[in-house]
Short mmCIF file of C-alpha atoms in Angstrom, two decimals:
data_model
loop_
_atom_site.label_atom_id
_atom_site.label_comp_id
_atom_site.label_asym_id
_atom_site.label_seq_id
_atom_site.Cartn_x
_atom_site.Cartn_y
_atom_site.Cartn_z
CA UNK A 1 20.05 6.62 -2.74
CA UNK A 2 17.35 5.98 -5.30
CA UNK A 3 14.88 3.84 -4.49
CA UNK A 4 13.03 1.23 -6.63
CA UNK A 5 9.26 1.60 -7.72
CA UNK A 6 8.44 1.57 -11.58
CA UNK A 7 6.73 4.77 -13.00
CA UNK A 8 6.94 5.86 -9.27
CA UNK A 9 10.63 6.47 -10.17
CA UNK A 10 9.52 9.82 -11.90
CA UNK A 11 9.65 11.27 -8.59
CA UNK A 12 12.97 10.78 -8.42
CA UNK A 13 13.50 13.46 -10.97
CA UNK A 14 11.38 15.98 -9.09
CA UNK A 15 13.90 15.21 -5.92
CA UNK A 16 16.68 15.74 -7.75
CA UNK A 17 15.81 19.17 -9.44
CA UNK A 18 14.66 20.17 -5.63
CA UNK A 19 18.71 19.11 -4.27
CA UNK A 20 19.94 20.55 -7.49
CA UNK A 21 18.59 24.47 -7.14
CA UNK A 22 19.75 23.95 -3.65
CA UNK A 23 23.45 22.99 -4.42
CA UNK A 24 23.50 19.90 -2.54
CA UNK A 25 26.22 18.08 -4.58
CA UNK A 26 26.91 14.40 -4.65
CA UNK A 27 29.50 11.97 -5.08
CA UNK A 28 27.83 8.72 -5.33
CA UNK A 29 24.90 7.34 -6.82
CA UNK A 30 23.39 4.24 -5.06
CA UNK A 31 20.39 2.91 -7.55
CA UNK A 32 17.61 -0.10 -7.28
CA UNK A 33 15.48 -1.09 -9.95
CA UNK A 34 14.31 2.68 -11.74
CA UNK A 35 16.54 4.12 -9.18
CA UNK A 36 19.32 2.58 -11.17
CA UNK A 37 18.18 3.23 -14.49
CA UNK A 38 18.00 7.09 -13.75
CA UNK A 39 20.86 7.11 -11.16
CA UNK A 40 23.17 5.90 -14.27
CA UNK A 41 22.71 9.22 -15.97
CA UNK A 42 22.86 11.62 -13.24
CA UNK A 43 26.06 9.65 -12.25
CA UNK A 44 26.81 10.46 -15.30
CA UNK A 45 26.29 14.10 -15.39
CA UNK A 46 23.10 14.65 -16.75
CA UNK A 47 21.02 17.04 -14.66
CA UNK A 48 17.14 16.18 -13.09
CA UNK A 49 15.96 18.83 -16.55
CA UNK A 50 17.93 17.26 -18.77
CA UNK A 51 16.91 13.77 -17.60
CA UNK A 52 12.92 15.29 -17.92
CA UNK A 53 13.82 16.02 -21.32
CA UNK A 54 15.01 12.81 -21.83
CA UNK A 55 11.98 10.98 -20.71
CA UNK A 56 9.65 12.86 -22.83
CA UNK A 57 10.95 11.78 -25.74
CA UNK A 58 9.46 8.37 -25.21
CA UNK A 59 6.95 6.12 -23.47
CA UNK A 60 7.66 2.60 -21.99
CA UNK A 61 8.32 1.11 -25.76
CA UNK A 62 11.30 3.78 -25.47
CA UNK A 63 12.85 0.75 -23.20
CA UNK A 64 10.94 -1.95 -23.38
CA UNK A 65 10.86 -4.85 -25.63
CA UNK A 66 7.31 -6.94 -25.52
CA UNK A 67 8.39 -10.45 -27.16
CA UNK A 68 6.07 -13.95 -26.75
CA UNK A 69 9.38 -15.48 -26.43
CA UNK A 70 11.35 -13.72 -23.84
CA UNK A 71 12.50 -16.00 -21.54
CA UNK A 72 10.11 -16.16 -17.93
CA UNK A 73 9.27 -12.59 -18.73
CA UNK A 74 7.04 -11.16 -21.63
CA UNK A 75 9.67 -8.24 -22.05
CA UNK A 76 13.38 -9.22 -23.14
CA UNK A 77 15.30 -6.55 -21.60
CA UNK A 78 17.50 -6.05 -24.39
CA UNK A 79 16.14 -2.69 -25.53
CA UNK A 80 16.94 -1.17 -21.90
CA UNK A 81 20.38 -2.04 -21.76
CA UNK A 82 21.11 -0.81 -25.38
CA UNK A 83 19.42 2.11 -24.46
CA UNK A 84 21.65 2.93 -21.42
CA UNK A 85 24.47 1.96 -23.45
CA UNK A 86 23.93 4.10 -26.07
CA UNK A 87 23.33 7.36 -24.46
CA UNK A 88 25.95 7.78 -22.08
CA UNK A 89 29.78 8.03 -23.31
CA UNK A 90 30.78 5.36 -20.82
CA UNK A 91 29.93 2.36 -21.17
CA UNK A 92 31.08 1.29 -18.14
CA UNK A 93 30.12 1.65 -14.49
CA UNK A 94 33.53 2.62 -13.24
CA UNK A 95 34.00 5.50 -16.28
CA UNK A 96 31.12 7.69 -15.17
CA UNK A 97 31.15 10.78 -14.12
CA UNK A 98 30.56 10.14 -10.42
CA UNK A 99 30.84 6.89 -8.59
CA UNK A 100 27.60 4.59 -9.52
CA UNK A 101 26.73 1.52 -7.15
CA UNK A 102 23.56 -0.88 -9.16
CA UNK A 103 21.88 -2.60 -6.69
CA UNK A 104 20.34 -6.42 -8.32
CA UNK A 105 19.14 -9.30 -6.74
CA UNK A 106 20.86 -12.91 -7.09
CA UNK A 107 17.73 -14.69 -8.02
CA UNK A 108 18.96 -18.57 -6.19
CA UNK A 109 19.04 -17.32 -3.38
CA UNK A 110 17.41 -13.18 -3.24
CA UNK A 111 20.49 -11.72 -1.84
CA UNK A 112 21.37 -8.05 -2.58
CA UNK A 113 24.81 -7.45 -4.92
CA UNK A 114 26.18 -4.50 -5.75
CA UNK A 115 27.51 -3.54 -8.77
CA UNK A 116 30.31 -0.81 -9.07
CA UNK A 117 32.18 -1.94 -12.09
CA UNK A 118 31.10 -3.90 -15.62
CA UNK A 119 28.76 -2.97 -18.09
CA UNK A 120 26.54 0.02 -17.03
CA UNK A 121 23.45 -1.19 -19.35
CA UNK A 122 23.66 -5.15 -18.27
CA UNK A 123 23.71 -4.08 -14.97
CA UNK A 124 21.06 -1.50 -15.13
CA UNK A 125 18.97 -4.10 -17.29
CA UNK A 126 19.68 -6.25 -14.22
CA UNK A 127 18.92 -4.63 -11.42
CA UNK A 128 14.69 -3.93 -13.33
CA UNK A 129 14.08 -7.74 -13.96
CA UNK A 130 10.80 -8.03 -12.66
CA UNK A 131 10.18 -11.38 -12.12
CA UNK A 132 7.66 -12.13 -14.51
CA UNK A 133 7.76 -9.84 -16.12
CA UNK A 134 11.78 -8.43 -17.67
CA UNK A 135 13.94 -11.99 -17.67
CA UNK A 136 16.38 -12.71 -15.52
CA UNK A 137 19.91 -11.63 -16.28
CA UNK A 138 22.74 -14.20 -16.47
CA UNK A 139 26.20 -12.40 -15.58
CA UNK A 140 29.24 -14.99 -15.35
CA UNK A 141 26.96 -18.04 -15.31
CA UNK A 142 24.35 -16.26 -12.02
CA UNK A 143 21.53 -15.03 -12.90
CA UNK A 144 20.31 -11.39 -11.11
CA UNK A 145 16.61 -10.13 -10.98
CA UNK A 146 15.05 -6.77 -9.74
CA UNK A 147 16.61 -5.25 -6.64
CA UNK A 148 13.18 -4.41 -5.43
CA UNK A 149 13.38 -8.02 -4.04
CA UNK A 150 16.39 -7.91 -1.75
CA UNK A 151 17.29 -4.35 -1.31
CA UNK A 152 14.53 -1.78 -2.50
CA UNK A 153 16.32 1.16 -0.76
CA UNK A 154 19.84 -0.03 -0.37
CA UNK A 155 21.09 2.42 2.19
CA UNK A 156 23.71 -0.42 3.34
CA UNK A 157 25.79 -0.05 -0.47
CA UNK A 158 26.53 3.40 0.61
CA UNK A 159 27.50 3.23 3.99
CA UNK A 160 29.47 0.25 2.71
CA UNK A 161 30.87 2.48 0.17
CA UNK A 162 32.15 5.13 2.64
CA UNK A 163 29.21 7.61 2.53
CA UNK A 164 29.43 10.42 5.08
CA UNK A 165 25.73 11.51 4.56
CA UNK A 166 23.06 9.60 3.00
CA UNK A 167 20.00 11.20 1.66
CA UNK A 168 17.72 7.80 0.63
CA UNK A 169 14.41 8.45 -1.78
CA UNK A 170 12.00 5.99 -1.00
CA UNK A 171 9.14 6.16 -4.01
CA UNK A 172 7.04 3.42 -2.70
CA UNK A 173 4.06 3.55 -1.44
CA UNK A 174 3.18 4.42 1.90
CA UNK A 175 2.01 2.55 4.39
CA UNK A 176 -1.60 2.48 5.16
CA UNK A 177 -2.03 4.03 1.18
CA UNK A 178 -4.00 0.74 -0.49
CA UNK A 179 -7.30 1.76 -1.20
CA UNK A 180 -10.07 -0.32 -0.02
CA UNK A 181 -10.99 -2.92 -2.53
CA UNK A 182 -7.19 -3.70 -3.29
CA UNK A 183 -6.33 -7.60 -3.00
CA UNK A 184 -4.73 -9.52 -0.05
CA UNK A 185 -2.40 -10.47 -2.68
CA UNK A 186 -1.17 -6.88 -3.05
CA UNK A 187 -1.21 -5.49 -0.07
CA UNK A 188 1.15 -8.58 1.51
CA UNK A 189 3.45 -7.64 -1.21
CA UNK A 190 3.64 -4.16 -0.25
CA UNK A 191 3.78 -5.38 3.63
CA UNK A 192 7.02 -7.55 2.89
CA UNK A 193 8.57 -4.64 0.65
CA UNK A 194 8.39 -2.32 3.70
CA UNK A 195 9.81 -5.09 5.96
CA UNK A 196 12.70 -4.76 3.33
CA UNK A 197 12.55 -0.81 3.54
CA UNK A 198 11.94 0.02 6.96
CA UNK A 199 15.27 -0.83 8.26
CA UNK A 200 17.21 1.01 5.55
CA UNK A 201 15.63 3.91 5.62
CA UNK A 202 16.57 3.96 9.20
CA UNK A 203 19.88 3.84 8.74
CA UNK A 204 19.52 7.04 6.66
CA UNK A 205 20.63 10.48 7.76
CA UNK A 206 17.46 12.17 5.78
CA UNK A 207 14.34 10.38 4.06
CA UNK A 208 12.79 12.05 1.36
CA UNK A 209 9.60 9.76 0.70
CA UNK A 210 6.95 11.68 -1.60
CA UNK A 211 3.07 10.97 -1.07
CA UNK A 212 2.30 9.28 -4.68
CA UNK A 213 -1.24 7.85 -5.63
CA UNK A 214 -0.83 4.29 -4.72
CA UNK A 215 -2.23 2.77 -8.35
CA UNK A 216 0.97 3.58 -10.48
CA UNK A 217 1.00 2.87 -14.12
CA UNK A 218 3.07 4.08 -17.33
CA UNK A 219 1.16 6.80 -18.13
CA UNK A 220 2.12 10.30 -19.21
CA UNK A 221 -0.16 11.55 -16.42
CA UNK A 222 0.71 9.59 -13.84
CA UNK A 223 4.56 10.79 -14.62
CA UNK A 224 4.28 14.18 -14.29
CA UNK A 225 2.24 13.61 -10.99
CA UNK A 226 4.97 11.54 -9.63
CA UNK A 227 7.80 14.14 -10.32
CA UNK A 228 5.35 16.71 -9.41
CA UNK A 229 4.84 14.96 -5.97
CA UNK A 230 9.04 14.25 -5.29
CA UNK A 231 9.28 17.60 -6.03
CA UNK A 232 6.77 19.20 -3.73
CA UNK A 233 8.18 16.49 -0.78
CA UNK A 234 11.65 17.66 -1.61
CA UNK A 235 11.19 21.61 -0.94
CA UNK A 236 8.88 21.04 1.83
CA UNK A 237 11.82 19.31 3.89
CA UNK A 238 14.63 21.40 2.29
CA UNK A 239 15.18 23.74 5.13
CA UNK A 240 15.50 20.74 7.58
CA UNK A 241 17.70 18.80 5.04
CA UNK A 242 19.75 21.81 4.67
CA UNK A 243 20.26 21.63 8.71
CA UNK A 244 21.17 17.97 9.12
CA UNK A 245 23.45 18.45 6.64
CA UNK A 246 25.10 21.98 8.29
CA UNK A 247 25.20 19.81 11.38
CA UNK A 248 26.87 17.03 9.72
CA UNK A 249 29.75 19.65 8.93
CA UNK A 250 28.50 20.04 5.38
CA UNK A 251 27.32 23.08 4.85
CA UNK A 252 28.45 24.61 1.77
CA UNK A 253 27.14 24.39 -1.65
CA UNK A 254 28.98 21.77 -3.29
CA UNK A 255 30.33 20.06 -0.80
CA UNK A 256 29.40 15.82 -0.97
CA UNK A 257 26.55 15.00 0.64
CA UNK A 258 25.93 11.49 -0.48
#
């Protein structure tokens, strides 16, 4: 389970290197916001160096696309779903690799939906709509915004989905982590996004929630920090992971764990 949180989402990729050295397999991908966006190719086989490779190649213009006339959003969102599209071979949810769920927000009325079939890019593009910020995405006449607003750790889509051991990343900030000075605006946003958290992380089997500098921004510093950070978190609570999960009666390299 991938967790939402903009260039705090490069921790992800540290996590994931950490699991992978440790042959702790998967089966399913559960994805908000940049959790989906990277969680659609390591569904689809890509590994956490591959995926660093693939991020280097380009900075935020790589999937953004500025425009005065986007629609309640200064960035279109066009250029991220052609970009999904384009680099993986399917280009649909249900033809990856390993089972993807996309977790969006139905902007009416900011209910969580899950997506496990359809378009991998609209989807993706879907479930990053910062209000705002990326437009809204209309999908059969509903329109869906960032999953950080309903579900930004959406531990629920994989017990739905049958998971026998869920392993959720939660890249948001930590509570307590707003350094003095920071508005009232911003800090009651972060309160209500743990209120979301809180109880899906607790419904978790294992939390892996790297320590990241609380003022995020798309910068090629700030990246490597972040992955340096999920990675770091990861193989500091690898030996405990590695016993919840012999406990849970999966103990062997390559059996599912999530």
């Amino acid at each position: 389970m991938l967790g939402s949180g903009g260039p705090r989402g490069y921790a992800h990729l540290g996590v994931m290197n950490v699991l992978e050295e440790a042959g702790i397999e998967y089966h399913l991908v559960v994805g908000s916001s940049v959790g989906a966006f990277i969680g659609a190719f390591w569904a689809d086989g890509l590994s956490a160096t591959e995926l660093s490779a693939l991020a280097a190649t380009g900075g935020p213009l790589t999937v953004f696309d500025p425009s005065p006339f986007a629609d309640r959003g200064w960035i279109r969102g066009q250029k991220l779903q052609d970009y999904v599209n384009d680099r993986l071979d399917a280009g649909a949810i249900e033809a990856l690799q390993r089972r993807l769920i996309v977790v969006a927000t139905r902007r009416d009325d900011k209910s969580p939906v899950f997506f496990t079939e359809g378009n991998v890019g609209v989807a993706v593009r879907a479930s990053s709509a910062m209000p705002g910020i990326i437009s809204p995405v209309g999908i059969n006449g509903v329109e869906y915004e960032d999953a950080d607003e309903s579900l930004p750790v959406a531990v629920r889509a994989a017990r739905q989905a049958g998971a026998r051991f869920v392993i959720a990343v939660d890249v948001s900030a930590r509570e307590g982590a707003a350094p003095p000075g920071t508005s009232e605006r911003l800090i009651l946003r972060d309160r209500q996004r743990r209120g979301r958290i809180e109880p899906e992380v607790a419904a978790a089997d294992f939390l892996i929630h790297p320590d990241l500098d609380y003022r995020a921004g798309p910068r090629r510093g700030y990246f490597a920090m972040a992955q340096q950070a999920g990675q770091e978190e990861a193989r500091s609570v690898l030996p405990e992971l590695i016993e919840r999960l012999q406990q849970a009666g999966i103990s062997k390299p390559g059996d599912p764990a999530r």
